[in-house]
CSV table of C-alpha atoms in Angstrom, one decimal:
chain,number,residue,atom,x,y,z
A,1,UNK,CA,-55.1,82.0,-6.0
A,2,UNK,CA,-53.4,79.1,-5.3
A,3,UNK,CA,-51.6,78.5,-2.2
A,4,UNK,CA,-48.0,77.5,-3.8
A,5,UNK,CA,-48.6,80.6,-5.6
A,6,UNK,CA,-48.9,82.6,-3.2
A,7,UNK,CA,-45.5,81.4,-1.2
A,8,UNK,CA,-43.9,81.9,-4.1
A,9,UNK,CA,-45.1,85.5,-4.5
A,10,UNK,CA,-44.0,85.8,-0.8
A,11,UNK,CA,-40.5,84.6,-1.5
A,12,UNK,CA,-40.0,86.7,-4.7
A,13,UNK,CA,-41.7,90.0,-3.3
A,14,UNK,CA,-39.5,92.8,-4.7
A,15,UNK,CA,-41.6,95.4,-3.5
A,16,UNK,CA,-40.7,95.1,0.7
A,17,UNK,CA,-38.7,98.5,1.2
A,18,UNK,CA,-34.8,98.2,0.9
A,19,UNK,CA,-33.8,97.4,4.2
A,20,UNK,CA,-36.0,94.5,5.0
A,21,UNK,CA,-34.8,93.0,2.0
A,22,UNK,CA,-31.4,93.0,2.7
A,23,UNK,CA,-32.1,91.6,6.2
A,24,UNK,CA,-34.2,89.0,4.0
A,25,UNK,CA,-31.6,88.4,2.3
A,26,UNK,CA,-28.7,87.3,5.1
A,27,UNK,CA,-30.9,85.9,6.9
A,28,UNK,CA,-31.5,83.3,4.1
A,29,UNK,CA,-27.6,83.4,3.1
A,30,UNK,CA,-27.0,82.8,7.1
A,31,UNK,CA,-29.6,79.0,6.3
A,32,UNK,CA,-27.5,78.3,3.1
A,33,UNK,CA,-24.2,78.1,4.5
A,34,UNK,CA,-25.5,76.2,8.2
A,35,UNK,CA,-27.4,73.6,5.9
A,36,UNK,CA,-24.8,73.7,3.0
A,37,UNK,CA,-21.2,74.6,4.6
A,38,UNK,CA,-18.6,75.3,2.0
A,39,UNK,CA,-16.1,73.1,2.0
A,40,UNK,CA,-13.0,73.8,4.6
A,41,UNK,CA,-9.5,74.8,2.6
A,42,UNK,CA,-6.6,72.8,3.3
A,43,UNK,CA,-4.5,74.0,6.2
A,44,UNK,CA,-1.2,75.5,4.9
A,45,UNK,CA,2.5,73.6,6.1
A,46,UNK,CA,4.1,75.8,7.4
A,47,UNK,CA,7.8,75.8,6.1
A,48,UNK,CA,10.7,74.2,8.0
A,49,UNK,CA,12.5,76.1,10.3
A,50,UNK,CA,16.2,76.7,8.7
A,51,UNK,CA,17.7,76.7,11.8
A,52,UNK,CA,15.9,74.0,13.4
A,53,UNK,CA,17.4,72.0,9.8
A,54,UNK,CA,20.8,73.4,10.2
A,55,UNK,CA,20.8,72.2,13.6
A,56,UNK,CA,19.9,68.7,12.7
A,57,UNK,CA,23.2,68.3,10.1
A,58,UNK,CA,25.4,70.0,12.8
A,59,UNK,CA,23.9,67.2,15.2
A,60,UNK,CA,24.9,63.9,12.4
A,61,UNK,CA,28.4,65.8,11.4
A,62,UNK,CA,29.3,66.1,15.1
A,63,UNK,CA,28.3,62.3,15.8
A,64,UNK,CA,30.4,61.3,12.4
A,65,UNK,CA,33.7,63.0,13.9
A,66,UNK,CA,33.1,61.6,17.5
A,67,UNK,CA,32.8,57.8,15.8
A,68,UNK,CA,36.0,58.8,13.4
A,69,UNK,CA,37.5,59.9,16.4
A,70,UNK,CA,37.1,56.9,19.2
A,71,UNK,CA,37.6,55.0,15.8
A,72,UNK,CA,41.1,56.9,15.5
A,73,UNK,CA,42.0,56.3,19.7
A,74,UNK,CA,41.0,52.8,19.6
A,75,UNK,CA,43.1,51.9,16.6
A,76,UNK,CA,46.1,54.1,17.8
A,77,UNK,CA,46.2,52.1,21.3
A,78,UNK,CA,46.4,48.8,19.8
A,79,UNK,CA,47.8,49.4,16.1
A,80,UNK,CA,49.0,45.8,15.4
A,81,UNK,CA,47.5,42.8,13.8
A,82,UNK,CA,48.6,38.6,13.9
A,83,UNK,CA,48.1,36.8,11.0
A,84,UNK,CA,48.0,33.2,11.3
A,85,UNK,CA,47.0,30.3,8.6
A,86,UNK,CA,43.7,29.8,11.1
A,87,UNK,CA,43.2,33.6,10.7
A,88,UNK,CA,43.2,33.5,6.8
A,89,UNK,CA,40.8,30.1,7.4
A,90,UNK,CA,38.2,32.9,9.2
A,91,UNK,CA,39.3,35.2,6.7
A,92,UNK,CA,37.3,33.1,3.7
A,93,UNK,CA,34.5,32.1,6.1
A,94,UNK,CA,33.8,35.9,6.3
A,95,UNK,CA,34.5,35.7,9.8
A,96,UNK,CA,35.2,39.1,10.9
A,97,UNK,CA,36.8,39.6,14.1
A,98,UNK,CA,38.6,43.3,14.6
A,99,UNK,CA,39.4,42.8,17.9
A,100,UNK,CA,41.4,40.0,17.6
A,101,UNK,CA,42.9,41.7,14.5
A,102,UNK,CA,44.8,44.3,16.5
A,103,UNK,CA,46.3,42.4,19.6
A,104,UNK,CA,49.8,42.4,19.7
A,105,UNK,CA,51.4,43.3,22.5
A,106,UNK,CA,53.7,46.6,22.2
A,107,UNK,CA,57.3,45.6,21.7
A,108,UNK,CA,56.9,42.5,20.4
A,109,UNK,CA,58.3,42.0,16.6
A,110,UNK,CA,57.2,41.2,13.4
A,111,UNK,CA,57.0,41.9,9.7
A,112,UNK,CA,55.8,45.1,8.2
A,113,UNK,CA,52.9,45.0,5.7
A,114,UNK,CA,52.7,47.3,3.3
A,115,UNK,CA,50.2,48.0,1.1
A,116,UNK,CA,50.9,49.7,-2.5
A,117,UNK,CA,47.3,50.4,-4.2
A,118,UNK,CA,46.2,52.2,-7.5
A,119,UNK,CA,48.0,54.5,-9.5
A,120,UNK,CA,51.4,55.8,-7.8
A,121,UNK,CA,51.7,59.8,-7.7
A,122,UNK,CA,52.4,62.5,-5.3
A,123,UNK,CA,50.0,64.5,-3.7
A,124,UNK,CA,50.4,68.1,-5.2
A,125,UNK,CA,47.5,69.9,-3.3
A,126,UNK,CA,48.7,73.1,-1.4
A,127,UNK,CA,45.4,73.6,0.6
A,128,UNK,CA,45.4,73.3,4.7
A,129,UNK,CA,43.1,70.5,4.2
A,130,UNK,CA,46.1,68.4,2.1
A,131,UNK,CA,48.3,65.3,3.6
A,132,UNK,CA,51.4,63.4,2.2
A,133,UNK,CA,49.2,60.8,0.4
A,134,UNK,CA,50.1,58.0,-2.4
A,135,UNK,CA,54.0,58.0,-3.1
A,136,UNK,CA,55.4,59.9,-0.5
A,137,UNK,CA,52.9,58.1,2.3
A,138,UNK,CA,54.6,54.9,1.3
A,139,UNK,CA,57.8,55.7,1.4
A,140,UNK,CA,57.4,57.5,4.8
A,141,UNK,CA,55.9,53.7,5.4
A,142,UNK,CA,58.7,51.8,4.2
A,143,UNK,CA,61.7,54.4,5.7
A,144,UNK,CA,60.1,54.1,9.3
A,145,UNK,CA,59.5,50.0,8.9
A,146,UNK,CA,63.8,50.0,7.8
A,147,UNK,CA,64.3,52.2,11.2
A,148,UNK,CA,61.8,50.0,13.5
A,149,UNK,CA,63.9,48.0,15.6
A,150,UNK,CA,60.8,45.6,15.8
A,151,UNK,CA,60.3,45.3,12.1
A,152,UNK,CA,62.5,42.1,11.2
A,153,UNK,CA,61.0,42.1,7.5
A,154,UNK,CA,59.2,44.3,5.3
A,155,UNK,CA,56.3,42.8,2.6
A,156,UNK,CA,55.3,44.9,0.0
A,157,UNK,CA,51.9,44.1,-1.2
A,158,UNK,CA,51.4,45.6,-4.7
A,159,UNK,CA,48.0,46.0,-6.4
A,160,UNK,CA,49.1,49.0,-8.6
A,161,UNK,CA,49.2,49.5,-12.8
A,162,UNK,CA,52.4,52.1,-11.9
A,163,UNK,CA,52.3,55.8,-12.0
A,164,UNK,CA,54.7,58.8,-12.3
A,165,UNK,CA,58.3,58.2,-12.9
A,166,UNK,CA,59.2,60.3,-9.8
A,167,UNK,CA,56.7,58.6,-7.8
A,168,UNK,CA,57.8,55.1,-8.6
A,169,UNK,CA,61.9,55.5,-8.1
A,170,UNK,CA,61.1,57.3,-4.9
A,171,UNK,CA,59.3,54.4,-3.2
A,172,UNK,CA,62.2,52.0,-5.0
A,173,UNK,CA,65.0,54.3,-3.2
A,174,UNK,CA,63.3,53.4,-0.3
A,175,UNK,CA,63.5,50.0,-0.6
A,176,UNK,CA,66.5,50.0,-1.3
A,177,UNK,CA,67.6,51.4,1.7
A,178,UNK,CA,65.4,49.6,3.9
A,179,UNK,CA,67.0,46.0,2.4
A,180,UNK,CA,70.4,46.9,3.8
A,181,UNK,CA,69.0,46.0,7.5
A,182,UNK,CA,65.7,44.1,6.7
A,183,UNK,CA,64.5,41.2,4.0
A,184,UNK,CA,62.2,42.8,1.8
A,185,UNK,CA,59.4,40.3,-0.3
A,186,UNK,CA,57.0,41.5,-2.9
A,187,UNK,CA,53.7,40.3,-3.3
A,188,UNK,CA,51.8,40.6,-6.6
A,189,UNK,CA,48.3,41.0,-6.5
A,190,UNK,CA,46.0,41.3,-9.6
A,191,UNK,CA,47.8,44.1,-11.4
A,192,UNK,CA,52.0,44.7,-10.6
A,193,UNK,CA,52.5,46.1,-13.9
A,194,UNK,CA,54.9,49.2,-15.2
A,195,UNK,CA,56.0,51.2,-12.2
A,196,UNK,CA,54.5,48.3,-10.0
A,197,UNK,CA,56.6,45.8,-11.4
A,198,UNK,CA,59.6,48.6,-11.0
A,199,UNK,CA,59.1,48.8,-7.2
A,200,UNK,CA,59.6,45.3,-6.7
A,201,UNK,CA,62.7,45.4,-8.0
A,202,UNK,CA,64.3,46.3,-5.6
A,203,UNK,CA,63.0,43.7,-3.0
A,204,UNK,CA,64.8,39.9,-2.4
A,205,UNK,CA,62.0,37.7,-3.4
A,206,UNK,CA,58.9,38.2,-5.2
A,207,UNK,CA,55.5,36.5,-5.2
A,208,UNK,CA,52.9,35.9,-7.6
A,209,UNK,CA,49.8,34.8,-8.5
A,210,UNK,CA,49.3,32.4,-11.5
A,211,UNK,CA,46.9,35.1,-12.8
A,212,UNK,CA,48.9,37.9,-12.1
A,213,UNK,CA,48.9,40.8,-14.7
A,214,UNK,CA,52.9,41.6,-14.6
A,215,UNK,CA,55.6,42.8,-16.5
A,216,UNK,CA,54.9,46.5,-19.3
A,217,UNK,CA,58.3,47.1,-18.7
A,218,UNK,CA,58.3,50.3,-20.3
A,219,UNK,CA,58.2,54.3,-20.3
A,220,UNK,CA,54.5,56.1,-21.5
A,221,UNK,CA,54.2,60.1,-22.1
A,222,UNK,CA,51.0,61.5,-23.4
A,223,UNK,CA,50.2,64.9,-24.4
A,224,UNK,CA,46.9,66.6,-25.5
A,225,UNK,CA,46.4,68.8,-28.1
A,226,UNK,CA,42.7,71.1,-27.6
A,227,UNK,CA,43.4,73.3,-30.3
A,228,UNK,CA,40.6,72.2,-32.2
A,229,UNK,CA,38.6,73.0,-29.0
A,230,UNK,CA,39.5,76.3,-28.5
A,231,UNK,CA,38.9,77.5,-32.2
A,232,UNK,CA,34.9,76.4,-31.7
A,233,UNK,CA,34.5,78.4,-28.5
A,234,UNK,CA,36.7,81.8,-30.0
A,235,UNK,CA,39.5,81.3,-27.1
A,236,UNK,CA,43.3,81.6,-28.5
A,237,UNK,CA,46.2,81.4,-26.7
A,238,UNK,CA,49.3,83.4,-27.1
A,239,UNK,CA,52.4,82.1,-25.5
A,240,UNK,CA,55.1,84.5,-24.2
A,241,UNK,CA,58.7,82.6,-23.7
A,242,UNK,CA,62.4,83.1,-22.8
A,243,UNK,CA,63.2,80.0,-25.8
A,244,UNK,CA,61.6,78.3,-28.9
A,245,UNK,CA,61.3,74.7,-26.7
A,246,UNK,CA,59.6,76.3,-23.3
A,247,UNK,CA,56.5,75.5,-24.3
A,248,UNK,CA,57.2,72.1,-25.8
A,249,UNK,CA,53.9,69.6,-25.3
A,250,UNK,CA,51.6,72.8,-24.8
A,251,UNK,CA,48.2,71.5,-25.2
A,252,UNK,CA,47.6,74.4,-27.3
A,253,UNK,CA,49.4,74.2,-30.8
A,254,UNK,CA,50.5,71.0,-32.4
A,255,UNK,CA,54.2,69.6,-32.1
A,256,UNK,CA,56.7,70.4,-33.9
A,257,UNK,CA,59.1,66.9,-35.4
A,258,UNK,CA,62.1,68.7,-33.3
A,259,UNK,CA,59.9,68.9,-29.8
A,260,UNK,CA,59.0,65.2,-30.4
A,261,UNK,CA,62.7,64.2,-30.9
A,262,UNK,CA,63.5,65.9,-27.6
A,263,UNK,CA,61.0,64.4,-25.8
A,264,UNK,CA,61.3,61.0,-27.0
A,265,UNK,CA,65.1,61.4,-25.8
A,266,UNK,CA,63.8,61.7,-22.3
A,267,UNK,CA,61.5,58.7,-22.8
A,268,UNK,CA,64.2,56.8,-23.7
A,269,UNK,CA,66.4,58.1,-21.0
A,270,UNK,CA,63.8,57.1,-18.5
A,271,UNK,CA,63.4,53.4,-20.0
A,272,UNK,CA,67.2,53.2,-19.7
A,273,UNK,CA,66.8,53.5,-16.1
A,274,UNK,CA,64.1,51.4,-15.6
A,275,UNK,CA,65.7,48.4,-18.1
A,276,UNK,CA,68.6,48.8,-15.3
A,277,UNK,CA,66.6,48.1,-12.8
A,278,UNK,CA,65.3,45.2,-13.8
A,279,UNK,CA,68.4,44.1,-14.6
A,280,UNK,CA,70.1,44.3,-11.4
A,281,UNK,CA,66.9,42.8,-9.4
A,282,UNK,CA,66.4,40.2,-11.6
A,283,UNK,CA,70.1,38.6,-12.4
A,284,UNK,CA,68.6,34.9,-12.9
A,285,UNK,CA,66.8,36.3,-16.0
A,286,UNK,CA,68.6,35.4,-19.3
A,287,UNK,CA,69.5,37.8,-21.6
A,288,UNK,CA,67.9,36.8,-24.3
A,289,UNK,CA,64.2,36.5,-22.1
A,290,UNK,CA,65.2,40.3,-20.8
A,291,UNK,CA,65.3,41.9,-24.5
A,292,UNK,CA,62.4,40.4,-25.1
A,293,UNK,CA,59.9,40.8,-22.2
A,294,UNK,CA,60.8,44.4,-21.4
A,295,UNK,CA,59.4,46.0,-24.6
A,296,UNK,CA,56.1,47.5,-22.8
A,297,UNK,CA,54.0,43.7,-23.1
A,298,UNK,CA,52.3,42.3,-20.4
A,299,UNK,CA,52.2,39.0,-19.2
A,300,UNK,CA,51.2,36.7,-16.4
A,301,UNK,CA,52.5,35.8,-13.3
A,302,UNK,CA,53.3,32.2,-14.3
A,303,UNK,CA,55.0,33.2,-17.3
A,304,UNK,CA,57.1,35.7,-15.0
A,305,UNK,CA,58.0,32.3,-12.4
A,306,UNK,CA,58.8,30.7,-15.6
A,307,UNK,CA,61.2,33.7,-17.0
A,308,UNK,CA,62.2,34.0,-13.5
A,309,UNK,CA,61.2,37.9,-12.7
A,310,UNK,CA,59.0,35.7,-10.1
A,311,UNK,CA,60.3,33.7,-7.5
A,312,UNK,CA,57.1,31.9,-5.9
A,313,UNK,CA,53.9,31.6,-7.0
A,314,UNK,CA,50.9,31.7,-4.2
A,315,UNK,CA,49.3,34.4,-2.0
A,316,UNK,CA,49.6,36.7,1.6
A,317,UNK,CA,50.2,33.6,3.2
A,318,UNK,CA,53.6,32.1,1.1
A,319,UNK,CA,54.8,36.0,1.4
A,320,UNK,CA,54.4,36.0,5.1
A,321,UNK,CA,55.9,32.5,5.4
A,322,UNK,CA,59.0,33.3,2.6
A,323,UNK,CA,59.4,36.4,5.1
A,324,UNK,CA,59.5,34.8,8.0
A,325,UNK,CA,62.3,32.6,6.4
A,326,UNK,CA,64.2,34.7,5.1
A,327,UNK,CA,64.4,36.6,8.5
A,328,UNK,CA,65.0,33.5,10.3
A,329,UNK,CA,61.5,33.4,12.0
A,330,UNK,CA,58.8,30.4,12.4
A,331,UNK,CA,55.2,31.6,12.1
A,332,UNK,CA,56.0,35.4,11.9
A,333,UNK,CA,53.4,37.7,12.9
A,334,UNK,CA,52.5,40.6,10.9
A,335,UNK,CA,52.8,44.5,12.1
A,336,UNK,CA,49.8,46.5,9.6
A,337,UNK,CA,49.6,50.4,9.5
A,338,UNK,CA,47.2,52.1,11.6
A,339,UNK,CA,43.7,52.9,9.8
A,340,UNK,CA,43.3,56.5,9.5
A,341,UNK,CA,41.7,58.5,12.5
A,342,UNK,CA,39.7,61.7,12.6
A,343,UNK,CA,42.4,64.1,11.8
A,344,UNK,CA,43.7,61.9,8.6
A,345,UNK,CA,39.3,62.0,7.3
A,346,UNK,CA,39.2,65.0,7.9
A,347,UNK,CA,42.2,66.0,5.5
A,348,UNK,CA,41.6,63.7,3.1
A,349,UNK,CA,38.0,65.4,2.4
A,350,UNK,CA,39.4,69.0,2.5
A,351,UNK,CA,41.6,66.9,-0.5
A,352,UNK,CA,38.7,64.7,-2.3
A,353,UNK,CA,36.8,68.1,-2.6
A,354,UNK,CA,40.1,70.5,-3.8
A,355,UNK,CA,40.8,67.4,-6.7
A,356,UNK,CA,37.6,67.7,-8.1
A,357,UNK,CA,37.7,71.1,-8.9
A,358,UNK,CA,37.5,71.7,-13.1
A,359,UNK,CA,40.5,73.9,-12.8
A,360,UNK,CA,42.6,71.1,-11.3
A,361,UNK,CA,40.9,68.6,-14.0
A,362,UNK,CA,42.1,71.1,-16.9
A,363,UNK,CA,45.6,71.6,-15.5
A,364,UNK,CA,46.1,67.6,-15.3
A,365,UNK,CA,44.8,67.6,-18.6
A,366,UNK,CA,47.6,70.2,-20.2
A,367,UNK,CA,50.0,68.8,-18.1
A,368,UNK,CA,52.3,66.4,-19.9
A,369,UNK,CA,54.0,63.7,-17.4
A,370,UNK,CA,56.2,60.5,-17.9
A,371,UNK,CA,54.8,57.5,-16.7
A,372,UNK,CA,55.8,53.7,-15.3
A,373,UNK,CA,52.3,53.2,-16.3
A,374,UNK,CA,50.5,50.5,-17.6
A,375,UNK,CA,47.2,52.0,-19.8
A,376,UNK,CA,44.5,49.4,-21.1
């Protein structure tokens, strides 16, 4: 026989008793794997500690609230900023220099800047976490500028399409007030329209931009109607009341010829007051003009110079200079608000987060109002 047969016979022997051919067996299983190692699984990651994670965002919210926090110090120690022409040069250069920005020394005076942005409304949140913002912050800014012995004018820089009826006359109340002891100029920005061209009003002198969006002198109320809604998704509502009109403008059933009659009654009421207004800031306007550009349009701020609801036309820097004149002061220096500190960021995020709640969404939604607004 052959002696690669007889290996072979050796290696496939079946008839060694049972135990040595088990031992066989391992020991040739024991070669395979040192001459052919399986290949190594991946070593598992291990999952992230959820402590050692919730540590980390503790860490970056404490470091956030120490910044807003210095940030809030810093600007409360020296809360005052000069602006000159060379400023405004810097200014457009993009030269940025805060420090310089808040330098005035405490006592000295100056003219109150006040800025009036986006849509005018109260703050109707009820959480801790809420703060007078919008409307009633202004006023509290223009009622404390009238009282500030410092303050020898008061500008009212406008960048607002108007807002609530209530919202608007309070921050023109104010401004009324504060005009019997200071001089009050408005500046118009890009938008002054509605309820922003209401405010200013009630100031001496008012300043525009050519470009200006001004004027929609007018009264706006909208209502909703999400009957049709309701009957997809099987929900009807059954109102309970004391009198046929106390639901009048419910979002839920359409309006009745009657309802609308009443309602446009206090539209017109409300434009009536407004109309006045204008009337008694604007005395240099001619009759005729007044009928006619007090309808709801909207016009420029050249136009307005050229009706005379404008008195200048330029920028920041003719409003501080006609301030400044009108007070009786060379090269005024302006007085600006203080920048919000920790305690203001930190209630204006309890408010951000309760606003964007659906329930709030839905209740502005069914919630008719009466507006000074201007709606493109």
């Amino acid at each position: 026989m052959p002696e690669n047969d007889k290996a072979n016979q050796t290696n496939t022997d079946i008839s060694l008793p049972k135990e040595e051919w088990e031992k066989k067996l391992l020991e040739n299983e024991k070669t395979a794997l040192t001459e052919f190692p399986l290949p190594q699984e991946p070593n598992e990651k291990k999952p992230a500690d959820k402590h050692a994670v919730h540590g980390i965002w503790a860490v970056l919210l404490l470091a956030v609230f120490a910044v807003s926090a210095v940030c809030g110090v810093y600007l409360t120690v020296k809360p005052v900023a000069k602006c000159t022409p060379a400023k405004a040069a810097e200014k457009e250069e993009g030269t940025s220099k805060l420090a310089a920005a808040f330098s005035r020394a405490k006592g000295e005076k100056g003219i109150a800047w006040i800025k009036v942005r986006g849509v005018i409304a109260q703050d109707n949140n009820s959480s801790a976490f809420s703060r007078p913002s919008g409307a009633s912050s202004i006023a509290k800014k223009i009622r404390e500028a009238g009282q500030d012995d410092n303050v020898q004018a008061i500008v009212l820089d406008i960048n607002s399409p108007g807002g609530t009826v209530a919202s608007v006359q309070n921050i023109y109340s104010e401004i009324l007030k504060a005009k019997e002891k200071k001089k009050v100029v408005a500046l118009f920005r890009d938008v002054a329209a509605s309820g922003g061209f209401y405010i200013a009003m009630a100031a001496d002198k008012i300043v525009a931009e050519p470009g200006t969006i001004t004027g929609s002198v007018g009264v706006i109320m909208q209502t909703s109607n999400v009957e049709g809604l309701f009957d997809k998704i099987g929900v009807k509502v059954t109102p309970i009341t004391s009198g046929k009109y106390k639901d009048m403008g419910s979002s839920f059933r359409p309006m009745s010829d009657a309802e609308k009659a009443i309602l446009q009654d206090m539209v017109n009421d409300t434009y009536t007051q407004f109309f006045a207004a204008v009337k008694a800031g604007r005395p240099n306007v001619k009759p005729e003009d007044l009928a006619e550009y007090t309808d709801g349009r909207v016009f420029t701020g050249q136009r307005a110079y050229n009706l005379g609801f404008v008195d200048k036309l330029g920028g920041e820097e003719d409003a501080r200079l006609l301030a400044g004149e009108l007070a009786g002061i060379k090269d005024p220096k302006v007085i600006t608000s203080r920048p919000d500190g920790l305690r203001e960021l930190i209630f204006s995020f309890g408010s951000s987060m309760e606003n964007q709640t659906l329930a709030k969404q839905l209740q502005t939604l069914a919630t008719p109002s009466v507006s000074y607004l201007w709606v493109n």
